């Protein structure tokens, strides 16, 4: 059996190492995972109650149209229900967008480096990926505009950007959208939007009202703490949402996910608390990096990319032996950097102790 030739070279997505695997491999009793940008404070108690309430419905298919959740999201963001679509995480919506809009030979533009699923799904459709290097870890919007041709179908903007954590501002993004041809879809991936405390962060809902060729992606996996339930959503013009819906698989989100997401959306106090704790965590980590003489990108999500000034692989492995899982830049094309999820205060303090010890060990060994 022969697969499609354009996929044989594609890498399989590698998530952060599971806690159980690290415990087993290294014989550790305690392991802290700061690799996958999960919420260290869990999810809303209201979401847990909603999950438990669904147990008796396990044998039933979910609502294929996620009608109740659609109404809740539309009301929460003051949009129409026909502007909302759900996926098994926002990454499934990325897949659906690529499936709906890209044919062989089409071009799509993205940053390098950014969330890899844009490129992955575009290549599955045999589209041409135009990658524009970041400038100081931030999207080069003018550079992306310069690469637009009559073959361009999609532009992907991850904001805050993963893995660097940087943002483009509202003013920058509005000026960019004004210049993008109206027949090019601009995907604004805002997976970490709820964590941002910067007054410069774009009002994506204002932008999608103004530009019909823009779509927002959001997720319940990050600040809402529902990563294991796999549910995210897109909000855009009804015509765009209708097109994407035409390639959506039936029953693509579960009863548990829909119920938990609806409850989580209503618990604004939990979100505010997580946002503040995350901001405090970023401030602490950046202060400690300053003390250690380490540079880092400005962090606007729930993670920080720090330059440890040593080979990232050595730092990653050293931290692993001490029970801390992070993202090593050697796997992200950042050879001396680590991406670290912001944890609880205790986790952050323990991580800094471990990092300081690892950096000293690497220096001594050198």
Coordinates of C-alpha atoms in Angstrom, one line a residue:
X1 CA 0.0 0.0 0.0
X2 CA 1.4 3.4 -1.0
X3 CA 0.5 6.6 0.9
X4 CA 0.1 10.0 -0.6
X5 CA 3.6 11.1 -1.7
X6 CA 3.2 14.5 -0.2
X7 CA 2.8 13.1 3.4
X8 CA 5.6 10.6 3.5
X9 CA 8.1 13.2 4.8
X10 CA 5.8 14.7 7.4
X11 CA 6.9 14.3 11.1
X12 CA 4.5 12.9 13.6
X13 CA 3.6 15.5 16.2
X14 CA 5.6 15.0 19.4
X15 CA 3.8 16.2 22.5
X16 CA 5.7 16.9 25.8
X17 CA 6.8 13.8 27.6
X18 CA 4.1 12.3 29.8
X19 CA 4.7 12.4 33.5
X20 CA 4.2 8.7 33.9
X21 CA 6.9 7.9 31.2
X22 CA 9.5 10.1 32.9
X23 CA 8.8 8.6 36.3
X24 CA 9.2 5.1 34.8
X25 CA 12.3 5.9 32.8
X26 CA 14.2 7.8 35.5
X27 CA 12.8 6.1 38.6
X28 CA 11.4 9.4 39.9
X29 CA 8.5 9.7 42.4
X30 CA 7.8 13.3 41.8
X31 CA 7.7 14.9 38.3
X32 CA 6.4 18.4 37.4
X33 CA 5.3 18.9 33.8
X34 CA 5.9 22.4 32.5
X35 CA 6.0 21.5 28.8
X36 CA 2.5 21.6 27.3
X37 CA 1.1 24.9 28.6
X38 CA -1.6 23.3 30.6
X39 CA -3.3 25.1 33.4
X40 CA -1.6 24.2 36.7
X41 CA -4.7 25.2 38.6
X42 CA -7.0 22.7 36.9
X43 CA -10.4 23.6 35.7
X44 CA -13.5 25.3 37.2
X45 CA -15.3 23.3 39.9
X46 CA -18.5 24.0 37.8
X47 CA -16.9 22.2 34.8
X48 CA -16.2 19.2 37.0
X49 CA -19.8 19.1 38.2
X50 CA -21.0 19.3 34.6
X51 CA -18.8 16.4 33.6
X52 CA -20.2 14.2 36.4
X53 CA -23.7 15.1 35.5
X54 CA -23.1 13.7 32.0
X55 CA -22.0 10.3 33.2
X56 CA -25.4 8.8 32.8
X57 CA -25.5 10.0 29.2
X58 CA -22.3 8.2 28.2
X59 CA -24.1 5.8 25.8
X60 CA -25.7 8.7 23.9
X61 CA -24.2 10.5 21.0
X62 CA -23.4 14.2 21.6
X63 CA -25.3 17.0 20.0
X64 CA -23.6 17.1 16.6
X65 CA -24.2 20.8 16.2
X66 CA -23.3 21.7 19.8
X67 CA -26.4 23.9 19.9
X68 CA -26.5 24.8 23.6
X69 CA -22.7 25.6 23.7
X70 CA -23.0 27.5 20.5
X71 CA -25.7 29.7 22.0
X72 CA -23.6 30.2 25.2
X73 CA -20.4 31.2 23.2
X74 CA -22.4 33.5 20.9
X75 CA -24.0 35.2 23.8
X76 CA -20.7 35.5 25.7
X77 CA -19.0 37.3 22.8
X78 CA -22.0 39.1 21.4
X79 CA -21.9 37.3 18.0
X80 CA -24.5 35.3 16.1
X81 CA -24.8 31.6 16.4
X82 CA -24.0 31.1 12.7
X83 CA -20.6 32.6 13.3
X84 CA -19.4 29.9 15.7
X85 CA -17.9 26.4 14.9
X86 CA -16.5 23.8 17.3
X87 CA -13.7 21.3 17.0
X88 CA -11.8 18.7 19.0
X89 CA -9.4 21.4 20.1
X90 CA -8.7 24.4 18.0
X91 CA -6.2 22.3 16.2
X92 CA -9.0 20.4 14.5
X93 CA -10.4 23.7 13.3
X94 CA -7.0 24.3 11.7
X95 CA -7.3 21.0 10.0
X96 CA -10.8 21.8 8.8
X97 CA -9.7 25.2 7.5
X98 CA -6.9 23.6 5.5
X99 CA -9.3 20.9 4.2
X100 CA -11.9 23.4 3.2
X101 CA -9.7 26.0 1.5
X102 CA -6.5 24.5 0.2
X103 CA -5.9 22.5 -3.0
X104 CA -2.6 21.4 -4.4
X105 CA -0.5 24.3 -5.5
X106 CA -2.2 26.9 -3.3
X107 CA 0.0 29.0 -1.1
X108 CA -0.4 29.8 2.6
X109 CA 1.8 32.0 4.7
X110 CA 2.9 31.6 8.2
X111 CA 5.7 32.6 10.5
X112 CA 8.8 30.5 11.3
X113 CA 8.7 29.6 14.0
X114 CA 5.1 29.2 15.1
X115 CA 2.5 26.5 15.9
X116 CA 3.5 23.6 13.6
X117 CA 0.0 22.4 12.8
X118 CA -0.5 25.2 10.3
X119 CA 2.3 23.8 8.1
X120 CA 1.5 20.2 8.8
X121 CA -2.2 20.4 7.7
X122 CA -1.3 22.6 4.7
X123 CA 1.2 20.0 3.5
X124 CA -1.3 17.3 3.9
X125 CA -3.4 19.2 1.3
X126 CA -0.3 19.5 -0.9
X127 CA -0.3 23.3 -0.5
X128 CA 2.8 25.4 -0.7
X129 CA 4.0 26.8 2.7
X130 CA 5.6 30.2 2.7
X131 CA 7.5 30.7 5.9
X132 CA 8.5 34.2 7.0
X133 CA 11.1 34.4 9.8
X134 CA 10.2 36.0 13.1
X135 CA 11.8 39.3 14.1
X136 CA 12.9 39.2 17.7
X137 CA 10.5 36.3 18.3
X138 CA 7.5 38.3 16.8
X139 CA 5.6 38.0 13.6
X140 CA 7.0 40.0 10.7
X141 CA 3.6 41.2 9.4
X142 CA 5.1 43.3 6.6
X143 CA 7.3 40.4 5.5
X144 CA 4.2 38.3 5.3
X145 CA 2.4 40.9 3.3
X146 CA 5.3 41.1 0.9
X147 CA 4.9 37.3 0.2
X148 CA 1.3 37.5 -0.8
X149 CA 0.6 36.5 -4.4
X150 CA -2.5 35.7 -6.5
X151 CA -2.0 32.1 -5.3
X152 CA -2.2 32.9 -1.6
X153 CA -5.3 31.4 0.1
X154 CA -4.5 31.6 3.9
X155 CA -2.3 33.6 6.2
X156 CA -1.9 32.2 9.8
X157 CA -1.1 34.5 12.7
X158 CA -0.6 32.9 16.1
X159 CA -1.1 35.6 18.7
X160 CA 0.4 35.2 21.3
X161 CA 2.8 33.2 19.3
X162 CA 3.7 29.7 20.2
X163 CA 6.5 29.0 21.1
X164 CA 7.9 32.5 21.7
X165 CA 5.0 34.0 23.6
X166 CA 5.2 37.4 21.9
X167 CA 2.3 39.4 20.5
X168 CA 1.5 41.7 17.6
X169 CA -0.6 44.7 18.8
X170 CA -4.1 45.8 17.8
X171 CA -2.7 48.7 15.8
X172 CA -0.2 46.4 14.0
X173 CA -2.8 43.8 13.2
X174 CA -5.5 46.2 12.1
X175 CA -3.0 47.9 9.7
X176 CA -2.0 44.4 8.4
X177 CA -5.6 43.3 7.8
X178 CA -6.3 46.5 5.9
X179 CA -3.7 45.6 3.3
X180 CA -4.5 41.9 3.0
X181 CA -6.6 41.1 -0.2
X182 CA -10.2 40.4 0.7
X183 CA -10.1 36.9 -0.9
X184 CA -7.3 35.7 1.4
X185 CA -8.4 34.1 4.7
X186 CA -6.5 35.4 7.8
X187 CA -6.6 33.0 10.7
X188 CA -6.0 34.7 14.0
X189 CA -5.1 31.9 16.4
X190 CA -5.7 33.2 19.9
X191 CA -5.3 30.1 22.0
X192 CA -3.7 32.1 24.8
X193 CA -5.7 35.2 24.5
X194 CA -7.4 34.9 28.0
X195 CA -3.9 35.1 29.6
X196 CA -2.9 38.4 28.2
X197 CA -2.8 41.5 30.4
X198 CA -1.3 43.8 27.9
X199 CA -3.5 46.8 26.9
X200 CA -2.0 46.5 23.4
X201 CA -3.5 43.0 22.7
X202 CA -5.8 43.1 19.7
X203 CA -9.6 43.1 20.0
X204 CA -10.1 40.2 17.6
X205 CA -13.9 40.6 17.8
X206 CA -13.7 44.1 16.5
X207 CA -11.4 43.0 13.7
X208 CA -13.6 40.1 12.5
X209 CA -16.6 42.5 12.5
X210 CA -14.6 44.8 10.2
X211 CA -12.9 42.1 8.0
X212 CA -15.0 39.2 6.7
X213 CA -11.9 37.4 5.7
X214 CA -10.6 37.0 9.3
X215 CA -11.5 34.2 11.7
X216 CA -10.6 33.9 15.4
X217 CA -9.6 30.6 16.9
X218 CA -9.9 30.0 20.7
X219 CA -9.7 27.0 22.9
X220 CA -10.9 25.6 26.2
X221 CA -7.6 23.7 26.6
X222 CA -5.5 26.5 28.1
X223 CA -6.9 28.9 30.8
X224 CA -10.1 26.9 31.0
X225 CA -8.2 23.8 31.9
X226 CA -10.1 21.3 29.7
X227 CA -7.2 20.0 27.7
X228 CA -8.1 16.4 28.0
X229 CA -11.6 17.0 26.7
X230 CA -10.4 18.4 23.4
X231 CA -12.7 21.3 22.6
X232 CA -12.0 24.6 20.8
X233 CA -13.9 27.0 18.6
X234 CA -13.7 29.4 15.7
X235 CA -15.6 32.6 15.3
X236 CA -15.9 34.4 11.9
X237 CA -18.2 35.5 9.1
X238 CA -21.2 33.1 8.6
X239 CA -20.0 32.3 5.0
X240 CA -16.6 31.2 6.3
X241 CA -18.1 29.2 9.1
X242 CA -20.5 27.5 6.8
X243 CA -17.7 26.5 4.4
X244 CA -15.7 25.0 7.3
X245 CA -18.7 23.2 8.6
X246 CA -19.1 21.4 5.3
X247 CA -15.9 19.4 6.0
X248 CA -16.5 18.9 9.7
X249 CA -16.8 15.4 10.9
X250 CA -20.1 14.5 12.6
X251 CA -20.1 14.3 16.4
X252 CA -16.6 15.8 16.6
X253 CA -17.0 17.1 20.1
X254 CA -18.2 15.0 23.1
X255 CA -21.1 15.4 25.5
X256 CA -18.6 15.8 28.3
X257 CA -16.6 18.5 26.5
X258 CA -19.7 20.5 25.5
X259 CA -21.2 20.4 29.0
X260 CA -17.9 21.2 30.7
X261 CA -17.1 24.1 28.3
X262 CA -20.5 25.7 28.8
X263 CA -20.0 25.6 32.6
X264 CA -16.4 26.8 32.4
X265 CA -17.4 29.7 30.2
X266 CA -19.8 31.0 32.9
X267 CA -17.2 30.8 35.7
X268 CA -15.5 34.2 35.1
X269 CA -14.1 34.3 38.6
X270 CA -12.0 31.2 38.0
X271 CA -10.6 32.7 34.8
X272 CA -9.7 36.0 36.5
X273 CA -8.0 34.1 39.3
X274 CA -6.0 32.0 36.8
X275 CA -5.1 35.1 34.8
X276 CA -3.7 36.9 37.8
X277 CA -1.8 33.9 39.2
X278 CA -0.3 33.5 35.7
X279 CA 0.8 37.1 35.5
X280 CA 2.3 36.8 38.9
X281 CA 4.2 33.7 37.8
X282 CA 5.5 35.4 34.7
X283 CA 6.8 38.3 36.8
X284 CA 8.5 35.9 39.2
X285 CA 10.1 33.8 36.5
X286 CA 11.4 36.8 34.5
X287 CA 12.8 38.3 37.7
X288 CA 14.7 35.1 38.4
X289 CA 15.9 34.9 34.8
X290 CA 17.2 38.5 35.2
X291 CA 19.0 37.4 38.4
X292 CA 20.6 34.5 36.5
X293 CA 21.6 36.8 33.6
X294 CA 19.3 35.0 31.2
X295 CA 17.4 36.7 28.4
X296 CA 13.8 35.8 27.4
X297 CA 11.1 36.9 25.0
X298 CA 8.3 39.1 26.4
X299 CA 5.7 36.6 27.6
X300 CA 2.0 37.1 26.9
X301 CA 0.7 33.6 27.2
X302 CA 1.2 31.1 30.0
X303 CA 4.8 30.2 29.1
X304 CA 8.2 31.9 28.8
X305 CA 10.9 31.1 26.2
X306 CA 14.2 31.7 27.9
X307 CA 17.7 31.6 26.5
X308 CA 19.8 29.5 28.9
X309 CA 23.0 30.2 27.0
X310 CA 23.9 26.5 27.0
X311 CA 22.8 23.7 24.6
X312 CA 19.1 23.3 25.1
X313 CA 19.3 19.5 24.9
X314 CA 21.7 19.4 27.9
X315 CA 19.5 21.8 29.9
X316 CA 16.4 19.8 29.0
X317 CA 17.9 16.5 30.0
X318 CA 19.4 17.9 33.2
X319 CA 16.0 19.2 34.2
X320 CA 14.4 15.9 33.3
X321 CA 16.7 14.1 35.7
X322 CA 15.6 16.5 38.4
X323 CA 11.9 15.8 37.7
X324 CA 11.0 18.8 35.5
X325 CA 9.6 18.4 32.0
X326 CA 10.0 21.5 29.8
X327 CA 10.1 22.0 26.0
X328 CA 13.7 21.9 24.7
X329 CA 14.5 24.4 22.1
X330 CA 16.6 21.8 20.3
X331 CA 13.3 20.3 19.1
X332 CA 11.9 23.7 18.1
X333 CA 15.0 25.1 16.2
X334 CA 16.0 27.3 19.1
X335 CA 19.3 25.6 20.1
X336 CA 19.9 27.4 23.4
X337 CA 16.4 28.1 24.5
X338 CA 13.7 26.4 26.6
X339 CA 10.0 27.0 26.6
X340 CA 8.7 26.8 30.1
X341 CA 5.0 26.7 31.2
X342 CA 4.2 29.0 34.1
X343 CA 3.2 26.8 37.0
X344 CA 2.0 27.4 40.5
X345 CA 4.2 29.5 42.8
X346 CA 5.6 26.4 44.4
X347 CA 6.3 24.8 41.0
X348 CA 7.9 27.9 39.7
X349 CA 10.2 28.2 42.7
X350 CA 11.2 24.6 42.5
X351 CA 11.8 24.9 38.8
X352 CA 14.2 27.8 39.3
X353 CA 16.1 25.9 41.9
X354 CA 16.5 23.0 39.5
X355 CA 17.4 25.2 36.6
X356 CA 20.1 27.0 38.5
X357 CA 21.6 23.7 39.6
X358 CA 21.5 22.3 36.0
X359 CA 23.1 25.4 34.5
X360 CA 25.9 25.1 37.0
X361 CA 26.4 21.4 36.2
X362 CA 26.6 22.1 32.5
X363 CA 29.1 24.9 33.1
X364 CA 31.3 22.7 35.3
X365 CA 31.2 19.8 32.8
X366 CA 32.2 22.2 29.9

